[in-house]
Tab-separated table of C-alpha atoms and ligand atoms in Angstrom:
chain	number	residue	atom	x	y	z
A	157	MET	CA	11.596	-16.418	5.618
A	158	MET	CA	12.201	-17.161	1.934
A	159	ASN	CA	12.468	-15.810	-1.589
A	160	GLU	CA	9.650	-15.117	-4.067
A	161	ARG	CA	9.679	-18.499	-5.812
A	162	GLU	CA	9.790	-20.456	-2.556
A	163	ALA	CA	6.994	-18.298	-1.120
A	164	VAL	CA	4.673	-18.976	-4.061
A	165	SER	CA	5.359	-22.686	-3.892
A	166	ALA	CA	4.821	-22.814	-0.110
A	167	LEU	CA	1.478	-20.965	-0.361
A	168	ILE	CA	0.264	-23.242	-3.184
A	169	ASP	CA	1.141	-26.362	-1.155
A	170	CYS	CA	-0.427	-24.969	2.002
A	171	GLY	CA	-3.625	-23.982	0.155
A	172	ARG	CA	-4.003	-27.459	-1.272
A	173	GLN	CA	-3.556	-29.101	2.128
A	174	LEU	CA	-5.883	-26.799	4.040
A	175	TYR	CA	-8.524	-26.951	1.307
A	176	VAL	CA	-8.527	-30.755	1.395
A	177	ASN	CA	-9.041	-30.548	5.159
A	178	GLY	CA	-12.149	-28.440	4.540
A	179	TRP	CA	-10.721	-25.385	6.264
A	180	LEU	CA	-10.914	-23.041	3.230
A	181	PRO	CA	-14.333	-23.769	1.662
A	182	ALA	CA	-15.882	-21.881	-1.248
A	183	THR	CA	-12.811	-19.684	-2.016
A	184	SER	CA	-12.776	-18.363	1.579
A	185	GLY	CA	-9.756	-17.553	3.720
A	186	ASN	CA	-6.342	-16.250	2.794
A	187	LEU	CA	-2.748	-17.303	3.353
A	188	SER	CA	0.336	-15.104	3.512
A	189	LEU	CA	4.090	-15.198	3.975
A	190	ARG	CA	6.801	-12.658	4.741
A	191	LEU	CA	9.767	-12.780	2.359
A	192	ASP	CA	13.377	-12.209	3.367
A	193	ASP	CA	13.244	-8.680	1.922
A	194	GLY	CA	10.178	-7.724	4.000
A	195	ARG	CA	7.621	-7.969	1.186
A	196	LEU	CA	4.478	-9.991	1.825
A	197	ALA	CA	3.068	-12.667	-0.490
A	198	ILE	CA	-0.680	-13.296	-0.118
A	199	THR	CA	-3.401	-15.232	-1.908
A	200	VAL	CA	-5.772	-13.096	-3.969
A	201	SER	CA	-9.447	-13.191	-3.050
A	202	GLY	CA	-12.038	-15.193	-4.938
A	203	CYS	CA	-9.940	-18.186	-5.948
A	204	CYS	CA	-10.176	-21.804	-4.854
A	205	LYS	CA	-7.355	-22.363	-2.367
A	206	GLY	CA	-7.120	-25.997	-3.429
A	207	GLN	CA	-6.102	-24.983	-6.957
A	208	LEU	CA	-3.776	-22.029	-6.488
A	209	ASP	CA	-1.167	-21.170	-9.097
A	210	HIS	CA	1.332	-18.320	-9.229
A	211	HIS	CA	-1.327	-15.962	-10.689
A	212	ALA	CA	-3.294	-16.379	-7.463
A	213	ILE	CA	-0.472	-15.010	-5.297
A	214	MET	CA	0.219	-11.273	-5.132
A	215	PHE	CA	2.978	-9.270	-3.496
A	216	LEU	CA	2.640	-6.338	-1.117
A	217	ASN	CA	5.108	-4.019	0.520
A	218	SER	CA	5.494	-4.252	4.291
A	219	SER	CA	2.680	-1.709	4.765
A	220	GLY	CA	0.268	-3.841	2.740
A	221	ARG	CA	0.331	-1.792	-0.458
A	222	ALA	CA	-0.040	-3.885	-3.617
A	223	LEU	CA	3.067	-4.102	-5.795
A	224	ASP	CA	0.993	-4.703	-8.963
A	225	ASP	CA	-2.304	-3.258	-10.158
A	226	ARG	CA	-4.504	-5.828	-8.426
A	227	ARG	CA	-6.443	-4.950	-5.310
A	228	PRO	CA	-5.705	-7.156	-2.313
A	229	SER	CA	-8.581	-8.627	-0.308
A	230	ALA	CA	-9.936	-6.394	2.459
A	231	GLU	CA	-8.762	-8.969	4.993
A	232	THR	CA	-5.163	-8.281	3.966
A	233	ALA	CA	-5.138	-5.522	6.589
A	234	LEU	CA	-5.488	-8.164	9.323
A	235	HIS	CA	-2.470	-10.053	7.971
A	236	VAL	CA	-0.413	-6.852	7.775
A	237	GLN	CA	-1.381	-5.941	11.330
A	238	ILE	CA	0.009	-9.256	12.610
A	239	TYR	CA	3.307	-8.877	10.696
A	240	GLN	CA	3.700	-5.310	11.958
A	241	CYS	CA	2.955	-6.288	15.544
A	242	PHE	CA	5.297	-9.315	15.664
A	243	SER	CA	8.620	-8.976	13.877
A	244	THR	CA	9.330	-12.717	14.124
A	245	VAL	CA	6.154	-13.824	12.331
A	246	GLY	CA	6.797	-15.316	8.884
A	247	VAL	CA	3.405	-16.855	8.036
A	248	VAL	CA	-0.251	-15.931	8.694
A	249	LEU	CA	-3.077	-18.365	7.903
A	250	HIS	CA	-6.753	-17.352	7.908
A	251	THR	CA	-9.265	-20.199	7.688
A	252	HIS	CA	-13.048	-20.593	7.721
A	253	SER	CA	-13.411	-24.097	9.129
A	254	LEU	CA	-16.745	-25.337	10.427
A	255	ALA	CA	-15.294	-26.114	13.883
A	256	MET	CA	-13.752	-22.661	14.378
A	257	THR	CA	-16.838	-20.867	13.090
A	258	LEU	CA	-19.174	-22.843	15.356
A	259	LEU	CA	-16.894	-22.325	18.344
A	260	SER	CA	-16.694	-18.600	17.722
A	261	GLU	CA	-20.421	-18.482	18.444
A	262	VAL	CA	-20.198	-20.529	21.645
A	263	PHE	CA	-18.063	-18.039	23.591
A	264	SER	CA	-18.672	-14.356	24.317
A	265	ASN	CA	-15.188	-12.884	24.159
A	266	GLU	CA	-12.765	-15.562	25.246
A	267	TRP	CA	-12.201	-19.296	24.988
A	268	LEU	CA	-10.324	-20.757	27.966
A	269	ILE	CA	-8.443	-23.999	27.392
A	270	SER	CA	-6.701	-26.106	30.020
A	271	GLY	CA	-5.663	-29.649	30.804
A	272	LEU	CA	-4.807	-30.703	27.269
A	273	GLU	CA	-1.423	-32.015	26.203
A	274	ILE	CA	-1.802	-30.568	22.693
A	275	LEU	CA	-1.466	-27.055	24.142
A	276	LYS	CA	2.278	-27.734	24.022
A	277	ALA	CA	2.054	-27.260	20.238
A	278	PHE	CA	2.052	-23.520	20.979
A	279	PRO	CA	5.231	-21.583	21.752
A	280	GLY	CA	5.887	-20.922	25.416
A	281	ILE	CA	3.345	-23.481	26.635
A	282	ASN	CA	5.290	-26.179	28.461
A	283	SER	CA	2.608	-28.040	30.364
A	284	HIS	CA	-0.918	-29.277	29.827
A	285	GLU	CA	-1.682	-27.765	33.228
A	286	GLU	CA	-1.516	-24.207	31.914
A	287	THR	CA	-4.757	-22.365	31.173
A	288	VAL	CA	-4.694	-20.520	27.885
A	289	ARG	CA	-7.021	-17.747	26.771
A	290	VAL	CA	-7.995	-17.335	23.137
A	291	ALA	CA	-9.638	-14.033	22.210
A	292	VAL	CA	-12.921	-14.016	20.266
A	293	PHE	CA	-13.674	-10.759	18.468
A	294	ASP	CA	-16.991	-9.745	16.898
A	295	ASN	CA	-16.806	-9.830	13.133
A	296	ASP	CA	-16.965	-6.442	11.420
A	297	GLN	CA	-17.183	-5.623	7.714
A	298	ASN	CA	-15.400	-2.358	8.509
A	299	ILE	CA	-11.855	-3.762	8.521
A	300	LYS	CA	-10.281	-0.525	9.754
A	301	ARG	CA	-12.509	-0.584	12.818
A	302	LEU	CA	-11.863	-4.306	13.272
A	303	THR	CA	-8.078	-3.809	13.252
A	304	THR	CA	-8.499	-1.135	15.943
A	305	THR	CA	-10.515	-3.538	18.112
A	306	ILE	CA	-7.950	-6.308	17.656
A	307	ALA	CA	-4.979	-3.977	18.224
A	308	ALA	CA	-6.082	-3.405	21.811
A	309	ASP	CA	-5.637	-7.115	22.559
A	310	LEU	CA	-3.058	-8.405	20.106
A	311	LEU	CA	0.049	-8.057	22.253
A	312	MET	CA	-1.693	-9.706	25.193
A	313	LEU	CA	-2.677	-12.895	23.387
A	314	GLU	CA	-1.232	-15.985	25.061
A	315	ILE	CA	-1.057	-18.107	21.924
A	316	PRO	CA	-0.678	-16.946	18.306
A	317	GLY	CA	-4.249	-16.897	17.076
A	318	TYR	CA	-7.743	-15.463	17.548
A	319	LEU	CA	-11.295	-16.167	16.439
A	320	LEU	CA	-13.648	-13.851	14.574
A	321	ARG	CA	-17.269	-14.550	15.460
A	322	GLY	CA	-19.272	-16.302	12.763
A	323	HIS	CA	-16.221	-16.055	10.532
A	324	GLY	CA	-13.135	-18.119	11.332
A	325	LEU	CA	-9.604	-18.241	12.684
A	326	TYR	CA	-6.388	-16.247	12.286
A	327	VAL	CA	-3.235	-18.101	13.306
A	328	TRP	CA	0.422	-17.303	12.721
A	329	GLY	CA	3.920	-18.632	13.222
A	330	SER	CA	7.584	-17.986	12.571
A	331	ASP	CA	7.449	-20.168	9.448
A	332	MET	CA	5.060	-22.429	7.554
A	333	VAL	CA	5.811	-25.475	9.709
A	334	ALA	CA	5.051	-23.597	12.933
A	335	ALA	CA	1.950	-21.884	11.537
A	336	GLN	CA	0.491	-25.141	10.218
A	337	ARG	CA	1.278	-26.999	13.455
A	338	GLN	CA	-0.554	-24.321	15.415
A	339	LEU	CA	-3.458	-24.311	12.977
A	340	GLU	CA	-3.803	-28.085	13.408
A	341	ALA	CA	-3.693	-27.657	17.185
A	342	PHE	CA	-6.474	-25.045	17.036
A	343	GLU	CA	-8.586	-27.352	14.888
A	344	TYR	CA	-8.022	-30.271	17.256
A	345	LEU	CA	-8.906	-28.108	20.261
A	346	GLY	CA	-11.997	-26.820	18.463
A	347	ARG	CA	-13.276	-30.266	17.603
A	348	TYR	CA	-12.520	-31.428	21.142
A	349	GLU	CA	-14.467	-28.538	22.661
A	350	LEU	CA	-17.448	-29.067	20.363
A	351	ALA	CA	-17.494	-32.810	21.060
A	352	ARG	CA	-17.260	-32.149	24.812
A	353	ARG	CA	-20.368	-29.977	24.468
A	354	GLY	CA	-22.177	-32.669	22.513
A	355	MET	CA	-21.930	-30.691	19.269
A	356	THR	CA	-20.541	-33.241	16.836
A	357	LEU	CA	-19.416	-32.274	13.382
A	358	ILE	CA	-20.453	-34.363	10.410
B	508	LIG	ZN1	-12.329	-14.525	6.240
C-alpha cells in the first residue's frame, strides 16, 4: 500500500528487475499495485518493462476504469479480478517467462508440488511436506470469458498464483516484497520441475 509517487517508482524498479531476469520479454507481461486510496497503478501495454518511466504507468479506479484517456491492456481485467477477490492484495505481477510457459503446457489443469522446502515462501505453507496445487487455465483471447473461468477457482487456490497455458504466470502478494518473493519461488519451482523432467532451459 503506497502513494502515487512510490507506486510508480516501485513498478519501474520491479520492471527492470524482472526484465533482466528474462521474465518479461518483448514488451510482454504487466505489473500493478494498489494504492492506499484504492486506485490501481498498472504498466501500459506495448512498452519494454526494462525501461519503464512514469509515462508507462497508468492509473485506474478500483473497478479497472482508466483515469486518463489511455486504454489499459486487455489483461488489466485479470489484475482487477484479483484485487476485487482478495482485499489484502497490494501487488499483482504477470510474467511470460520461458519456464512458466513451458510448464503450462506440461500439465492438463493442475500442477501438484510437494516435498520442496521453497514452498514455505508462500503464505500459510509451513512445511515442505505439504502438497500444493497450482491451477492451469487454458488461455483465451476473450478476457471476459477467461475471467469467468478463473473466477470459479480463484478462491480455492492454495497459493497466490496460477498459470495460463502457452502464456505465463499471474502471481500476487500483500506488497511488492511478498509478490516478488512468490514470483521467484514459482520460477524456482518451474525450473526444478522442468529439470526433473529432463527439459533443461538454455
Ligand atoms: Zn500476458
